[in-house]
């Protein structure tokens, strides 16, 4: 059994055993306000519109979706960097949504983050030793010598060494800087790391190295990841489950293999269509399906109903009336699409096609 399979099975066992998730986001809303010159609220932009997801201890949830779909807004709400305007965020025994004045140290030490841009996320005036030991200085009673020893070990784990301790961020490549950021995030052995596009700024071979590093550290230390990316294929290998966002909504969520191989929501299919496949027949099928899709009205935002309906080749009258509920998908997870409705009564359409992708060319 591979490390990934073992990890996925361990997570599934915890979920089956009824263990409460480590992170539980329910009907989360994040709203940004435009303000007038006097600072008064003049208009709302609803970036996250009722998103629910959970992550178990040790689990990796991939959060994917196109630019502007609200991925970072969810991440930043979890990190307490933006306030939620509705719904709840629960982490371990803490109600994070209710903590309007910032998180207590115990929460801050258990949730860490790695961001996209290793050039701006590391303080250029600090040495690597300062960067990696900062969390230990703030949250532990370790003395300087013990912190330095911990930093050496943390650097070793991300394939850097003691000789790097006194250097500054500008002396490193992008990939090395991201290793330093990861070492710092690991310093307190957090329970959850929010990874917001941790490899998007890196070249492809460095991306693979960092993903492998994250994968290896996750399996060694057993923490949970919320891994954000545009690219479903990239998260497919490391995530146990994948959640797909579109215009502030989570439209599909399920086991990574199932979502990747049998995407149930038309938007997930469109997202996957962008991924080159090694199997030429599957690639041809996807291209044919994509070419028949109506995408001309993509820019219109649907305020009621399914957010994807204006781009969806399967759109039906009921898609405009109400957001589809989360229907179970054969082989795991849910998708918010009326094509998955179990009975004709629910949609006015024939029953779901037994787990085949809607509109599949096969
Ligand atoms: N501080 C802000 N003020 C106003 N609008 C914002 C703010 N931050 C984000 N937005 C808007 O909210 C929407 C969601 O943004 P968010 O950064 O969460 O998307 P994302 O999925 O992370 O996108 P990307 O893949 O480009 O990082 C976007 O339309 C964005 O322009
Ligand atoms: Mg983002």
Tab-separated table of C-alpha atoms and ligand atoms in Angstrom:
chain	number	residue	atom	x	y	z
A	1	UNK	CA	0.000	0.000	0.000
A	2	UNK	CA	1.383	3.424	-0.912
A	3	UNK	CA	1.765	6.185	1.662
A	4	UNK	CA	-1.108	8.075	0.045
A	5	UNK	CA	-3.421	5.070	0.140
A	6	UNK	CA	-2.509	4.378	3.763
A	7	UNK	CA	-3.158	7.998	4.676
A	8	UNK	CA	-6.488	8.074	2.799
A	9	UNK	CA	-7.579	4.864	4.516
A	10	UNK	CA	-6.603	6.205	7.944
A	11	UNK	CA	-8.635	9.349	7.298
A	12	UNK	CA	-11.597	7.312	6.041
A	13	UNK	CA	-11.407	5.194	9.209
A	14	UNK	CA	-11.516	8.317	11.373
A	15	UNK	CA	-14.476	9.666	9.397
A	16	UNK	CA	-16.284	6.302	9.577
A	17	UNK	CA	-15.623	6.103	13.295
A	18	UNK	CA	-17.696	9.252	13.606
A	19	UNK	CA	-14.784	11.378	14.776
A	20	UNK	CA	-15.577	15.037	14.579
A	21	UNK	CA	-13.652	16.784	11.804
A	22	UNK	CA	-10.694	18.959	12.799
A	23	UNK	CA	-12.057	21.838	10.724
A	24	UNK	CA	-15.751	22.270	10.011
A	25	UNK	CA	-16.925	25.130	7.810
A	26	UNK	CA	-20.661	25.471	7.534
A	27	UNK	CA	-22.566	27.809	5.188
A	28	UNK	CA	-19.644	30.240	5.282
A	29	UNK	CA	-20.117	33.647	3.742
A	30	UNK	CA	-17.395	36.200	3.084
A	31	UNK	CA	-18.490	39.650	1.962
A	32	UNK	CA	-16.270	42.541	0.900
A	33	UNK	CA	-17.679	46.033	1.193
A	34	UNK	CA	-17.080	48.951	-1.104
A	35	UNK	CA	-16.823	52.145	0.887
A	36	UNK	CA	-17.650	55.735	0.093
A	37	UNK	CA	-15.131	58.559	0.611
A	38	UNK	CA	-16.582	58.981	4.104
A	39	UNK	CA	-15.826	55.327	4.862
A	40	UNK	CA	-19.476	54.277	4.794
A	41	UNK	CA	-20.442	50.948	3.255
A	42	UNK	CA	-21.702	51.562	-0.275
A	43	UNK	CA	-21.997	48.095	-1.793
A	44	UNK	CA	-21.396	44.455	-1.029
A	45	UNK	CA	-19.466	41.854	-2.982
A	46	UNK	CA	-20.310	38.322	-1.895
A	47	UNK	CA	-17.091	36.389	-2.508
A	48	UNK	CA	-18.155	33.248	-0.614
A	49	UNK	CA	-21.855	32.420	-0.715
A	50	UNK	CA	-22.592	29.662	1.762
A	51	UNK	CA	-19.690	27.213	1.485
A	52	UNK	CA	-19.538	24.075	3.636
A	53	UNK	CA	-16.619	21.705	3.959
A	54	UNK	CA	-14.802	19.701	6.588
A	55	UNK	CA	-11.293	18.368	7.055
A	56	UNK	CA	-10.420	15.488	9.376
A	57	UNK	CA	-7.180	15.262	11.325
A	58	UNK	CA	-4.438	14.126	8.972
A	59	UNK	CA	-6.554	14.684	5.882
A	60	UNK	CA	-5.657	16.774	2.846
A	61	UNK	CA	-8.518	18.615	1.207
A	62	UNK	CA	-7.751	20.169	-2.156
A	63	UNK	CA	-9.744	23.327	-2.917
A	64	UNK	CA	-9.761	24.102	-6.632
A	65	UNK	CA	-11.537	26.524	-8.926
A	66	UNK	CA	-10.806	29.331	-11.311
A	67	UNK	CA	-9.434	32.715	-10.351
A	68	UNK	CA	-11.862	34.768	-8.277
A	69	UNK	CA	-13.994	31.795	-7.217
A	70	UNK	CA	-13.348	32.512	-3.533
A	71	UNK	CA	-10.650	29.990	-2.561
A	72	UNK	CA	-8.381	32.481	-0.796
A	73	UNK	CA	-11.380	34.117	0.838
A	74	UNK	CA	-12.197	30.793	2.511
A	75	UNK	CA	-8.528	30.321	3.467
A	76	UNK	CA	-8.277	33.824	4.877
A	77	UNK	CA	-11.499	33.387	6.849
A	78	UNK	CA	-10.065	30.199	8.386
A	79	UNK	CA	-6.846	32.056	9.213
A	80	UNK	CA	-8.810	34.947	10.728
A	81	UNK	CA	-7.410	37.383	8.148
A	82	UNK	CA	-10.865	38.344	6.865
A	83	UNK	CA	-14.102	38.249	8.881
A	84	UNK	CA	-16.904	35.899	7.919
A	85	UNK	CA	-20.267	37.505	7.294
A	86	UNK	CA	-22.315	34.370	7.869
A	87	UNK	CA	-22.072	30.690	8.701
A	88	UNK	CA	-19.559	29.133	11.057
A	89	UNK	CA	-15.948	27.951	11.217
A	90	UNK	CA	-15.093	25.444	13.915
A	91	UNK	CA	-11.539	24.236	14.515
A	92	UNK	CA	-11.018	21.506	17.133
A	93	UNK	CA	-13.082	22.868	20.042
A	94	UNK	CA	-12.888	26.486	18.964
A	95	UNK	CA	-15.611	28.544	17.313
A	96	UNK	CA	-13.346	30.629	15.065
A	97	UNK	CA	-16.160	32.638	13.486
A	98	UNK	CA	-17.039	34.051	16.898
A	99	UNK	CA	-13.462	35.221	17.598
A	100	UNK	CA	-13.769	38.722	16.239
A	101	UNK	CA	-10.716	40.056	18.101
A	102	UNK	CA	-8.195	37.552	16.764
A	103	UNK	CA	-7.340	33.999	17.659
A	104	UNK	CA	-5.838	32.978	21.009
A	105	UNK	CA	-2.229	31.667	20.914
A	106	UNK	CA	-3.348	28.041	21.135
A	107	UNK	CA	-5.268	28.405	17.861
A	108	UNK	CA	-2.588	30.496	16.162
A	109	UNK	CA	0.008	27.846	16.934
A	110	UNK	CA	-2.160	25.016	15.601
A	111	UNK	CA	-3.103	26.624	12.283
A	112	UNK	CA	-0.237	27.701	10.056
A	113	UNK	CA	-0.134	28.961	6.482
A	114	UNK	CA	2.091	28.903	3.423
A	115	UNK	CA	1.232	31.423	0.708
A	116	UNK	CA	1.802	31.620	-3.007
A	117	UNK	CA	4.599	34.107	-3.224
A	118	UNK	CA	7.769	33.125	-1.390
A	119	UNK	CA	9.305	36.442	-2.503
A	120	UNK	CA	6.930	38.616	-0.516
A	121	UNK	CA	5.854	36.262	2.268
A	122	UNK	CA	9.328	36.160	3.874
A	123	UNK	CA	10.620	39.263	5.629
A	124	UNK	CA	13.726	40.271	3.602
A	125	UNK	CA	15.497	41.781	6.610
A	126	UNK	CA	15.330	38.602	8.693
A	127	UNK	CA	17.810	35.741	8.556
A	128	UNK	CA	16.594	32.232	7.860
A	129	UNK	CA	17.244	31.413	11.498
A	130	UNK	CA	15.001	34.279	12.619
A	131	UNK	CA	12.264	33.286	10.158
A	132	UNK	CA	12.215	29.617	11.101
A	133	UNK	CA	12.542	30.183	14.849
A	134	UNK	CA	10.063	33.083	15.064
A	135	UNK	CA	7.059	30.818	15.823
A	136	UNK	CA	9.114	29.040	18.513
A	137	UNK	CA	10.121	32.369	20.047
A	138	UNK	CA	6.498	33.553	20.194
A	139	UNK	CA	4.786	30.354	21.260
A	140	UNK	CA	7.326	28.342	23.302
A	141	UNK	CA	9.731	28.851	26.192
A	142	UNK	CA	12.690	27.343	24.291
A	143	UNK	CA	15.905	29.319	24.751
A	144	UNK	CA	17.935	30.597	21.814
A	145	UNK	CA	20.225	27.561	21.673
A	146	UNK	CA	17.301	25.133	21.668
A	147	UNK	CA	15.529	27.205	19.018
A	148	UNK	CA	18.623	27.133	16.826
A	149	UNK	CA	18.892	23.347	17.181
A	150	UNK	CA	15.211	23.057	16.233
A	151	UNK	CA	15.797	25.322	13.215
A	152	UNK	CA	18.684	23.146	11.994
A	153	UNK	CA	16.473	20.064	12.209
A	154	UNK	CA	13.559	21.828	10.483
A	155	UNK	CA	15.848	22.975	7.662
A	156	UNK	CA	17.266	19.482	7.286
A	157	UNK	CA	13.729	18.150	6.844
A	158	UNK	CA	13.165	20.510	3.909
A	159	UNK	CA	16.549	19.696	2.336
A	160	UNK	CA	18.344	22.836	3.525
A	161	UNK	CA	21.123	22.898	6.093
A	162	UNK	CA	22.809	24.709	8.975
A	163	UNK	CA	24.959	26.730	6.587
A	164	UNK	CA	21.772	28.499	5.391
A	165	UNK	CA	20.844	29.798	8.863
A	166	UNK	CA	22.498	33.207	8.618
A	167	UNK	CA	21.480	33.985	5.047
A	168	UNK	CA	18.641	36.268	3.975
A	169	UNK	CA	15.682	35.363	1.710
A	170	UNK	CA	17.073	37.183	-1.351
A	171	UNK	CA	20.008	34.749	-1.396
A	172	UNK	CA	17.700	31.839	-2.245
A	173	UNK	CA	15.764	30.623	-5.291
A	174	UNK	CA	11.944	30.642	-5.280
A	175	UNK	CA	11.800	26.926	-4.477
A	176	UNK	CA	14.276	27.305	-1.602
A	177	UNK	CA	12.290	30.215	-0.206
A	178	UNK	CA	9.153	28.107	-0.246
A	179	UNK	CA	11.101	25.396	1.636
A	180	UNK	CA	11.999	27.997	4.258
A	181	UNK	CA	8.332	29.048	4.514
A	182	UNK	CA	7.328	25.401	4.938
A	183	UNK	CA	10.015	24.854	7.625
A	184	UNK	CA	8.657	27.857	9.506
A	185	UNK	CA	5.065	26.597	9.170
A	186	UNK	CA	6.129	23.203	10.536
A	187	UNK	CA	8.031	24.610	13.539
A	188	UNK	CA	5.143	24.304	15.988
A	189	UNK	CA	3.886	20.973	14.627
A	190	UNK	CA	0.502	22.477	13.748
A	191	UNK	CA	-2.628	20.411	13.288
A	192	UNK	CA	-3.631	22.249	10.121
A	193	UNK	CA	-1.639	24.020	7.427
A	194	UNK	CA	-3.435	26.249	4.945
A	195	UNK	CA	-1.496	26.125	1.685
A	196	UNK	CA	-2.725	28.874	-0.635
A	197	UNK	CA	-1.259	28.181	-4.086
A	198	UNK	CA	2.056	27.096	-2.573
A	199	UNK	CA	3.634	26.218	-5.916
A	200	UNK	CA	1.967	28.553	-8.433
A	201	UNK	CA	4.905	30.952	-8.512
A	202	UNK	CA	7.446	28.185	-9.146
A	203	UNK	CA	8.659	26.487	-12.317
A	204	UNK	CA	7.275	23.042	-13.061
A	205	UNK	CA	10.174	20.921	-11.795
A	206	UNK	CA	10.365	22.954	-8.577
A	207	UNK	CA	6.583	22.601	-8.211
A	208	UNK	CA	6.962	18.826	-8.182
A	209	UNK	CA	9.731	18.986	-5.577
A	210	UNK	CA	7.648	21.156	-3.263
A	211	UNK	CA	4.533	19.020	-3.719
A	212	UNK	CA	6.615	15.911	-2.917
A	213	UNK	CA	8.029	17.663	0.145
A	214	UNK	CA	4.534	18.586	1.365
A	215	UNK	CA	3.375	15.051	0.711
A	216	UNK	CA	6.306	13.534	2.598
A	217	UNK	CA	6.037	15.905	5.591
A	218	UNK	CA	2.275	15.345	5.793
A	219	UNK	CA	2.739	11.584	5.946
A	220	UNK	CA	5.571	11.851	8.482
A	221	UNK	CA	3.841	14.288	10.832
A	222	UNK	CA	0.151	13.567	10.251
A	223	UNK	CA	-1.138	17.117	10.008
A	224	UNK	CA	-4.088	18.165	7.871
A	225	UNK	CA	-3.756	20.371	4.801
A	226	UNK	CA	-6.176	22.731	3.140
A	227	UNK	CA	-4.431	22.857	-0.237
A	228	UNK	CA	-5.590	25.559	-2.629
A	229	UNK	CA	-4.782	25.482	-6.330
A	230	UNK	CA	-6.280	26.369	-9.681
A	231	UNK	CA	-5.171	23.095	-11.099
A	232	UNK	CA	-7.126	19.980	-10.257
A	233	UNK	CA	-4.457	17.682	-11.696
A	234	UNK	CA	-1.842	19.134	-9.390
A	235	UNK	CA	-3.800	18.430	-6.214
A	236	UNK	CA	-5.069	15.084	-7.412
A	237	UNK	CA	-1.989	13.205	-6.203
A	238	UNK	CA	-1.742	14.705	-2.749
A	239	UNK	CA	-5.366	15.415	-1.759
A	240	UNK	CA	-7.572	12.782	-0.132
A	241	UNK	CA	-10.657	14.739	-1.166
A	242	UNK	CA	-11.222	17.627	-3.547
A	243	UNK	CA	-13.704	20.487	-3.270
A	244	UNK	CA	-14.494	22.464	-6.424
A	245	UNK	CA	-15.478	26.135	-6.170
A	246	UNK	CA	-17.313	28.251	-8.673
A	247	UNK	CA	-18.311	31.891	-8.054
A	248	UNK	CA	-18.368	31.605	-4.277
A	249	UNK	CA	-20.070	28.205	-4.130
A	250	UNK	CA	-18.659	24.734	-3.595
A	251	UNK	CA	-20.272	22.861	-6.480
A	252	UNK	CA	-18.694	19.445	-5.955
A	253	UNK	CA	-16.780	17.657	-3.238
A	254	UNK	CA	-15.606	14.076	-3.054
A	255	UNK	CA	-12.749	11.597	-2.941
A	256	UNK	CA	-9.842	12.765	-5.054
A	257	UNK	CA	-9.767	9.725	-7.350
A	258	UNK	CA	-13.510	9.853	-7.997
A	259	UNK	CA	-13.578	13.587	-8.692
A	260	UNK	CA	-10.606	13.311	-11.034
A	261	UNK	CA	-11.775	10.210	-12.910
A	262	UNK	CA	-15.562	10.749	-12.850
A	263	UNK	CA	-16.313	14.424	-12.248
A	264	UNK	CA	-20.047	14.792	-11.635
A	265	UNK	CA	-20.572	18.540	-11.982
A	266	UNK	CA	-20.353	20.059	-15.474
A	267	UNK	CA	-18.003	22.732	-14.119
A	268	UNK	CA	-15.623	20.143	-12.685
A	269	UNK	CA	-15.576	18.535	-16.113
A	270	UNK	CA	-14.738	21.857	-17.726
A	271	UNK	CA	-11.931	22.364	-15.218
A	272	UNK	CA	-10.531	18.943	-16.019
A	273	UNK	CA	-10.807	19.538	-19.740
A	274	UNK	CA	-7.897	21.917	-19.412
A	275	UNK	CA	-5.677	19.104	-18.103
A	276	UNK	CA	-3.749	17.186	-20.772
A	277	UNK	CA	-4.324	13.430	-20.512
A	278	UNK	CA	-1.969	10.633	-21.430
A	279	UNK	CA	-4.833	8.534	-22.788
A	280	UNK	CA	-5.508	9.939	-26.307
A	281	UNK	CA	-9.003	8.418	-26.496
A	282	UNK	CA	-10.075	10.016	-23.213
A	283	UNK	CA	-8.500	13.282	-24.368
A	284	UNK	CA	-10.526	13.165	-27.640
A	285	UNK	CA	-13.741	12.481	-25.723
A	286	UNK	CA	-13.126	15.420	-23.451
A	287	UNK	CA	-12.350	17.727	-26.368
A	288	UNK	CA	-15.590	16.741	-28.139
A	289	UNK	CA	-17.612	17.426	-25.004
A	290	UNK	CA	-15.887	20.749	-24.486
A	291	UNK	CA	-16.486	21.882	-28.049
A	292	UNK	CA	-20.209	21.342	-27.652
A	293	UNK	CA	-20.373	23.378	-24.466
A	294	UNK	CA	-22.008	26.768	-24.495
A	295	UNK	CA	-19.531	29.170	-22.950
A	296	UNK	CA	-20.464	32.465	-24.588
A	297	UNK	CA	-22.422	33.800	-21.627
A	298	UNK	CA	-19.681	33.013	-19.165
A	299	UNK	CA	-19.339	36.448	-17.701
A	300	UNK	CA	-22.856	36.700	-16.303
A	301	UNK	CA	-23.092	36.025	-12.622
A	302	UNK	CA	-26.171	34.132	-11.527
A	303	UNK	CA	-27.480	35.559	-8.258
A	304	UNK	CA	-30.128	32.920	-7.772
A	305	UNK	CA	-30.048	29.378	-8.982
A	306	UNK	CA	-26.990	27.487	-10.098
A	307	UNK	CA	-24.009	29.847	-10.463
A	308	UNK	CA	-22.756	27.846	-13.440
A	309	UNK	CA	-26.003	27.798	-15.420
A	310	UNK	CA	-25.024	30.506	-17.894
A	311	UNK	CA	-22.003	28.487	-18.977
A	312	UNK	CA	-23.596	25.069	-18.712
A	313	UNK	CA	-24.561	23.069	-21.767
A	314	UNK	CA	-27.027	21.096	-19.599
A	315	UNK	CA	-28.855	24.116	-18.117
A	316	UNK	CA	-32.549	23.480	-17.436
A	317	UNK	CA	-35.315	25.876	-16.319
A	318	UNK	CA	-35.030	24.810	-12.668
A	319	UNK	CA	-31.318	25.722	-12.666
A	320	UNK	CA	-32.395	29.384	-12.708
A	321	UNK	CA	-34.910	29.006	-9.902
A	322	UNK	CA	-32.806	27.728	-7.006
A	323	UNK	CA	-29.286	26.607	-6.193
A	324	UNK	CA	-29.260	22.829	-6.611
A	325	UNK	CA	-28.819	20.972	-3.320
A	326	UNK	CA	-25.837	18.679	-2.749
A	327	UNK	CA	-26.832	15.383	-4.357
A	328	UNK	CA	-24.852	12.239	-3.501
A	329	UNK	CA	-22.572	11.032	-6.279
A	330	UNK	CA	-22.030	7.306	-6.840
A	331	UNK	CA	-18.550	6.364	-5.504
A	332	UNK	CA	-18.466	9.217	-3.048
A	333	UNK	CA	-19.074	12.848	-2.314
A	334	UNK	CA	-21.728	15.236	-3.544
A	335	UNK	CA	-22.361	17.585	-6.439
A	336	UNK	CA	-24.779	20.507	-6.589
A	337	UNK	CA	-26.322	19.724	-9.959
A	338	UNK	CA	-29.905	18.782	-10.870
A	339	UNK	CA	-28.553	16.199	-13.295
A	340	UNK	CA	-27.733	14.153	-10.206
A	341	UNK	CA	-31.276	14.370	-8.796
A	342	UNK	CA	-32.439	10.840	-7.965
A	343	UNK	CA	-36.049	11.146	-9.186
A	344	UNK	CA	-37.737	12.795	-12.158
A	345	UNK	CA	-39.984	14.652	-9.675
A	346	UNK	CA	-37.066	16.611	-8.323
A	347	UNK	CA	-36.004	18.001	-11.652
A	348	UNK	CA	-38.633	17.299	-14.271
A	349	UNK	CA	-35.823	15.409	-16.026
A	350	UNK	CA	-35.035	11.700	-16.378
A	351	UNK	CA	-33.183	10.097	-13.437
A	352	UNK	CA	-29.435	10.476	-13.069
A	353	UNK	CA	-27.458	8.252	-15.387
A	354	UNK	CA	-26.070	5.877	-12.814
A	355	UNK	CA	-22.952	7.798	-12.050
A	356	UNK	CA	-21.878	8.513	-15.609
A	357	UNK	CA	-20.717	12.035	-16.101
A	358	UNK	CA	-23.466	14.309	-17.335
A	359	UNK	CA	-22.976	14.744	-21.053
A	360	UNK	CA	-20.134	12.234	-21.140
A	361	UNK	CA	-19.123	11.493	-24.706
A	362	UNK	CA	-18.353	7.875	-23.832
B	1	LIG	N1	-10.142	42.625	-0.081
B	1	LIG	C1	-11.026	42.505	-1.069
B	1	LIG	N2	-11.885	43.497	-1.364
B	1	LIG	C2	-12.788	43.379	-2.359
B	1	LIG	N3	-12.924	42.273	-3.121
B	1	LIG	C3	-12.084	41.256	-2.883
B	1	LIG	C4	-11.092	41.297	-1.847
B	1	LIG	N4	-10.415	40.133	-1.844
B	1	LIG	C5	-10.962	39.391	-2.831
B	1	LIG	N5	-11.948	40.056	-3.455
B	1	LIG	C6	-12.780	39.548	-4.554
B	1	LIG	O1	-13.432	38.380	-4.102
B	1	LIG	C7	-13.467	37.394	-5.131
B	1	LIG	C8	-12.840	36.137	-4.615
B	1	LIG	O2	-11.453	36.406	-4.410
B	1	LIG	P1	-10.453	35.290	-3.903
B	1	LIG	O3	-9.124	35.942	-3.755
B	1	LIG	O4	-11.029	34.608	-2.724
B	1	LIG	O5	-10.471	34.274	-5.149
B	1	LIG	P2	-9.472	33.075	-5.482
B	1	LIG	O6	-10.336	31.916	-5.859
B	1	LIG	O7	-8.501	32.890	-4.388
B	1	LIG	O8	-8.763	33.619	-6.788
B	1	LIG	P3	-7.237	33.372	-7.279
B	1	LIG	O9	-7.246	31.975	-7.837
B	1	LIG	O10	-7.049	34.399	-8.338
B	1	LIG	O11	-6.324	33.544	-6.118
B	1	LIG	C9	-12.757	38.006	-6.326
B	1	LIG	O12	-13.731	38.509	-7.210
B	1	LIG	C10	-11.930	39.100	-5.741
B	1	LIG	O13	-11.765	40.171	-6.665
B	2	LIG	MG1	-6.427	33.049	-4.247
